[in-house]
Amino acid sequence: SLSCRLYCEEEKDPKRRSCQTVLAEALDIVVRSFAPILPHLAEEVFQHLPYKKDSEGVFRTGWINASSAWKKPGIEEAIEGACAMRDSFLGSISGKNALEYEVVIVIEPGLLFELMEALQAEETSSVSQLNEIMMASQTTLLTELPKETSADANIIKGTFLINLEGGDIREESSYKVIALPVAKAKCPRCRRYTSDSSSTPCPRCLKVIAGRGST
């Protein structure tokens, strides 16, 4: 999902830029963490950061100072819940290529569903944060099983315990995950199965290519 954001999105797309921001913040914290025991390596890394010009060095800019903006309420639980569903999905396809599937996630209305909506506002998406975590070509988020679900469909059931505000909010929610083989062709650019033809980029990639051509 990181590679898709970095190499497939438009250069100034917020999803791509936010990925770069997270990577830069993670590198900054790691370098400052090992600076006391590997000072020369830390200083060399710091001096070669392309986005830090005229830097005073790692030892003159203070200790780790992570912004409180990273501690967004509920985001940790949302990611952990999505990862639990991803594990259910990957377990159901027995080591096969996850991109060859689309995922249907069914959660009854409640806190867990709201957390997943924070990762995917649309009912179905191939570019949402939720789909990136699921590692599938497309993810659909529903509150009930689709009526067309076949009787022999492989439905994986699971539960996730939400723990918010230091335990003041605790809620165990159930979910269902269904893995379905994709019906579309592989996009020659992003490699997801979201294209109408194997020789034509998917709609997202066509939009990015068109934007590059106009600049």
Short mmCIF file of C-alpha atoms in Angstrom, two decimals:
data_model
loop_
_atom_site.label_atom_id
_atom_site.label_comp_id
_atom_site.label_asym_id
_atom_site.label_seq_id
_atom_site.Cartn_x
_atom_site.Cartn_y
_atom_site.Cartn_z
CA SER A 1 0.00 0.00 0.00
CA LEU A 2 2.93 2.35 0.68
CA SER A 3 4.39 1.69 -2.75
CA CYS A 4 1.00 2.27 -4.37
CA ARG A 5 0.66 5.64 -2.63
CA LEU A 6 4.21 6.71 -3.41
CA TYR A 7 4.45 5.56 -7.01
CA CYS A 8 0.88 5.53 -8.34
CA GLU A 9 -0.72 8.69 -6.96
CA GLU A 10 -0.17 12.17 -8.36
CA GLU A 11 2.97 13.90 -7.08
CA LYS A 12 1.08 16.38 -4.88
CA ASP A 13 -1.86 14.15 -3.99
CA PRO A 14 -2.63 14.39 -0.24
CA LYS A 15 -2.47 10.59 0.10
CA ARG A 16 1.05 10.54 -1.35
CA ARG A 17 2.20 13.56 0.64
CA SER A 18 0.77 12.19 3.89
CA CYS A 19 2.69 8.95 3.30
CA GLN A 20 5.92 10.91 2.85
CA THR A 21 5.17 12.86 6.03
CA VAL A 22 4.74 9.67 8.06
CA LEU A 23 7.96 8.17 6.66
CA ALA A 24 9.86 11.39 7.45
CA GLU A 25 8.50 11.51 11.00
CA ALA A 26 9.33 7.83 11.59
CA LEU A 27 12.88 8.32 10.31
CA ASP A 28 13.37 11.39 12.51
CA ILE A 29 12.27 9.49 15.63
CA VAL A 30 14.41 6.43 14.83
CA VAL A 31 17.53 8.52 14.17
CA ARG A 32 17.11 10.54 17.38
CA SER A 33 16.52 7.31 19.31
CA PHE A 34 19.83 5.72 18.38
CA ALA A 35 21.83 8.98 18.31
CA PRO A 36 23.20 8.58 21.89
CA ILE A 37 24.75 5.18 21.09
CA LEU A 38 25.53 5.66 17.37
CA PRO A 39 26.29 9.38 17.18
CA HIS A 40 28.31 9.39 13.97
CA LEU A 41 25.75 7.33 12.05
CA ALA A 42 22.88 9.48 13.36
CA GLU A 43 24.65 12.68 12.37
CA GLU A 44 25.46 11.34 8.90
CA VAL A 45 21.84 10.32 8.31
CA PHE A 46 20.59 13.68 9.56
CA GLN A 47 22.96 15.63 7.33
CA HIS A 48 21.81 13.74 4.23
CA LEU A 49 18.07 14.25 4.68
CA PRO A 50 16.98 15.95 1.43
CA TYR A 51 14.18 17.91 3.10
CA LYS A 52 16.31 19.38 5.91
CA LYS A 53 18.50 22.12 4.46
CA ASP A 54 21.14 23.90 6.55
CA SER A 55 20.41 21.61 9.49
CA GLU A 56 22.13 22.25 12.81
CA GLY A 57 22.51 18.53 13.31
CA VAL A 58 20.76 15.90 15.35
CA PHE A 59 22.42 16.90 18.64
CA ARG A 60 21.50 20.58 18.46
CA THR A 61 17.85 20.21 17.60
CA GLY A 62 16.63 18.50 20.75
CA TRP A 63 15.24 15.11 21.68
CA ILE A 64 12.19 13.38 20.20
CA ASN A 65 9.25 15.75 20.08
CA ALA A 66 6.31 13.99 18.44
CA SER A 67 3.34 16.22 17.76
CA SER A 68 0.10 15.59 19.64
CA ALA A 69 -1.62 15.69 16.25
CA TRP A 70 -0.49 12.10 15.74
CA LYS A 71 -2.62 10.97 18.70
CA LYS A 72 -5.98 11.22 17.00
CA PRO A 73 -8.68 9.57 19.15
CA GLY A 74 -9.91 6.30 17.71
CA ILE A 75 -7.39 6.02 14.87
CA GLU A 76 -5.32 3.33 16.63
CA GLU A 77 -8.41 1.23 17.25
CA ALA A 78 -9.55 1.73 13.65
CA ILE A 79 -6.22 0.50 12.29
CA GLU A 80 -6.09 -2.45 14.70
CA GLY A 81 -9.65 -3.43 13.80
CA ALA A 82 -8.90 -3.22 10.08
CA CYS A 83 -5.75 -5.33 10.58
CA ALA A 84 -7.80 -7.98 12.39
CA MET A 85 -10.18 -8.13 9.42
CA ARG A 86 -7.23 -8.25 7.02
CA ASP A 87 -5.87 -11.26 8.91
CA SER A 88 -9.24 -12.96 8.51
CA PHE A 89 -9.24 -12.17 4.79
CA LEU A 90 -5.68 -13.34 4.15
CA GLY A 91 -6.30 -16.50 6.16
CA SER A 92 -9.29 -17.32 3.98
CA ILE A 93 -7.33 -17.22 0.70
CA SER A 94 -4.49 -19.49 1.86
CA GLY A 95 -1.46 -17.54 0.65
CA LYS A 96 -2.92 -16.55 -2.72
CA ASN A 97 -2.39 -13.11 -4.23
CA ALA A 98 -4.64 -10.74 -2.26
CA LEU A 99 -4.90 -8.39 -5.26
CA GLU A 100 -6.80 -11.09 -7.14
CA TYR A 101 -9.69 -10.64 -4.72
CA GLU A 102 -12.18 -8.06 -3.64
CA VAL A 103 -13.27 -8.01 -0.02
CA VAL A 104 -16.74 -7.50 1.42
CA ILE A 105 -16.77 -6.48 5.09
CA VAL A 106 -20.07 -6.64 6.94
CA ILE A 107 -20.44 -4.89 10.31
CA GLU A 108 -23.67 -4.08 12.09
CA PRO A 109 -24.24 -0.36 12.75
CA GLY A 110 -22.22 0.71 15.78
CA LEU A 111 -18.84 1.97 16.92
CA LEU A 112 -16.75 -0.50 14.90
CA PHE A 113 -18.59 0.39 11.71
CA GLU A 114 -18.03 4.09 12.41
CA LEU A 115 -14.31 3.47 12.89
CA MET A 116 -14.13 1.67 9.55
CA GLU A 117 -16.05 4.50 7.90
CA ALA A 118 -13.24 6.81 9.01
CA LEU A 119 -10.96 4.71 6.81
CA GLN A 120 -13.41 4.41 3.91
CA ALA A 121 -16.23 6.89 3.44
CA GLU A 122 -17.49 5.26 0.24
CA GLU A 123 -19.35 1.97 0.23
CA THR A 124 -16.89 0.51 -2.30
CA SER A 125 -13.37 1.73 -3.00
CA SER A 126 -10.08 0.59 -4.49
CA VAL A 127 -8.06 3.56 -3.18
CA SER A 128 -9.28 4.04 0.41
CA GLN A 129 -7.15 3.62 3.50
CA LEU A 130 -9.22 0.58 4.43
CA ASN A 131 -8.56 -1.08 1.09
CA GLU A 132 -4.84 -0.35 1.39
CA ILE A 133 -4.80 -2.12 4.74
CA MET A 134 -6.81 -5.05 3.38
CA MET A 135 -4.28 -5.33 0.48
CA ALA A 136 -7.10 -6.28 -1.90
CA SER A 137 -8.03 -4.78 -5.26
CA GLN A 138 -11.31 -3.47 -3.88
CA THR A 139 -13.11 -3.31 -0.54
CA THR A 140 -16.83 -2.96 0.11
CA LEU A 141 -18.11 -1.92 3.55
CA LEU A 142 -21.71 -2.88 4.38
CA THR A 143 -24.02 -3.16 7.39
CA GLU A 144 -25.65 -6.39 6.20
CA LEU A 145 -24.86 -9.28 3.88
CA PRO A 146 -25.69 -8.62 0.22
CA LYS A 147 -28.87 -10.34 -0.88
CA GLU A 148 -27.00 -11.99 -3.76
CA THR A 149 -24.58 -13.76 -1.39
CA SER A 150 -24.55 -17.43 -2.37
CA ALA A 151 -25.37 -20.09 0.18
CA ASP A 152 -21.91 -21.67 -0.19
CA ALA A 153 -19.99 -18.39 0.16
CA ASN A 154 -16.94 -18.60 2.42
CA ILE A 155 -17.94 -16.17 5.17
CA ILE A 156 -15.27 -15.61 7.82
CA LYS A 157 -16.65 -14.43 11.15
CA GLY A 158 -14.69 -12.59 13.82
CA THR A 159 -14.93 -10.20 16.74
CA PHE A 160 -12.93 -7.15 17.76
CA LEU A 161 -12.79 -5.49 21.18
CA ILE A 162 -12.76 -1.69 21.03
CA ASN A 163 -11.06 -0.02 23.97
CA LEU A 164 -11.24 3.78 23.97
CA GLU A 165 -10.40 6.53 26.46
CA GLY A 166 -8.41 4.34 28.80
CA GLY A 167 -11.08 1.68 29.05
CA ASP A 168 -14.04 3.99 29.67
CA ILE A 169 -15.48 2.90 26.34
CA ARG A 170 -15.36 -0.85 25.72
CA GLU A 171 -17.40 -2.56 23.03
CA GLU A 172 -16.99 -5.97 21.44
CA SER A 173 -18.27 -5.99 17.89
CA SER A 174 -18.64 -8.83 15.41
CA TYR A 175 -17.80 -8.68 11.73
CA LYS A 176 -17.97 -10.86 8.64
CA VAL A 177 -15.42 -10.96 5.82
CA ILE A 178 -16.08 -12.41 2.37
CA ALA A 179 -13.33 -12.82 -0.24
CA LEU A 180 -14.54 -12.81 -3.84
CA PRO A 181 -12.40 -13.35 -6.97
CA VAL A 182 -12.18 -10.10 -8.92
CA ALA A 183 -14.01 -9.82 -12.21
CA LYS A 184 -11.89 -7.04 -13.72
CA ALA A 185 -8.50 -7.06 -15.44
CA LYS A 186 -5.11 -6.15 -13.98
CA CYS A 187 -4.15 -2.50 -14.45
CA PRO A 188 -0.75 -2.39 -16.22
CA ARG A 189 0.28 0.60 -14.07
CA CYS A 190 -0.78 -0.03 -10.46
CA ARG A 191 -1.20 -3.84 -10.80
CA ARG A 192 -4.58 -3.87 -9.13
CA TYR A 193 -7.46 -5.70 -10.78
CA THR A 194 -9.54 -2.58 -11.36
CA SER A 195 -9.27 -2.08 -15.12
CA ASP A 196 -11.72 -2.93 -17.87
CA SER A 197 -8.86 -4.24 -20.01
CA SER A 198 -5.37 -5.55 -19.29
CA SER A 199 -4.01 -3.15 -21.90
CA THR A 200 -5.67 -0.05 -20.43
CA PRO A 201 -4.90 1.63 -17.08
CA CYS A 202 -7.64 1.74 -14.48
CA PRO A 203 -9.71 4.94 -13.99
CA ARG A 204 -7.50 6.15 -11.12
CA CYS A 205 -4.30 5.72 -13.12
CA LEU A 206 -5.82 7.30 -16.24
CA LYS A 207 -6.67 10.35 -14.15
CA VAL A 208 -3.12 10.58 -12.79
CA ILE A 209 -1.59 10.19 -16.25
CA ALA A 210 -3.90 12.84 -17.66
CA GLY A 211 -2.94 15.21 -14.83
CA ARG A 212 0.76 14.75 -15.55
CA GLY A 213 0.23 15.47 -19.21
CA SER A 214 -1.50 18.77 -18.46
CA THR A 215 1.32 20.11 -16.27
#
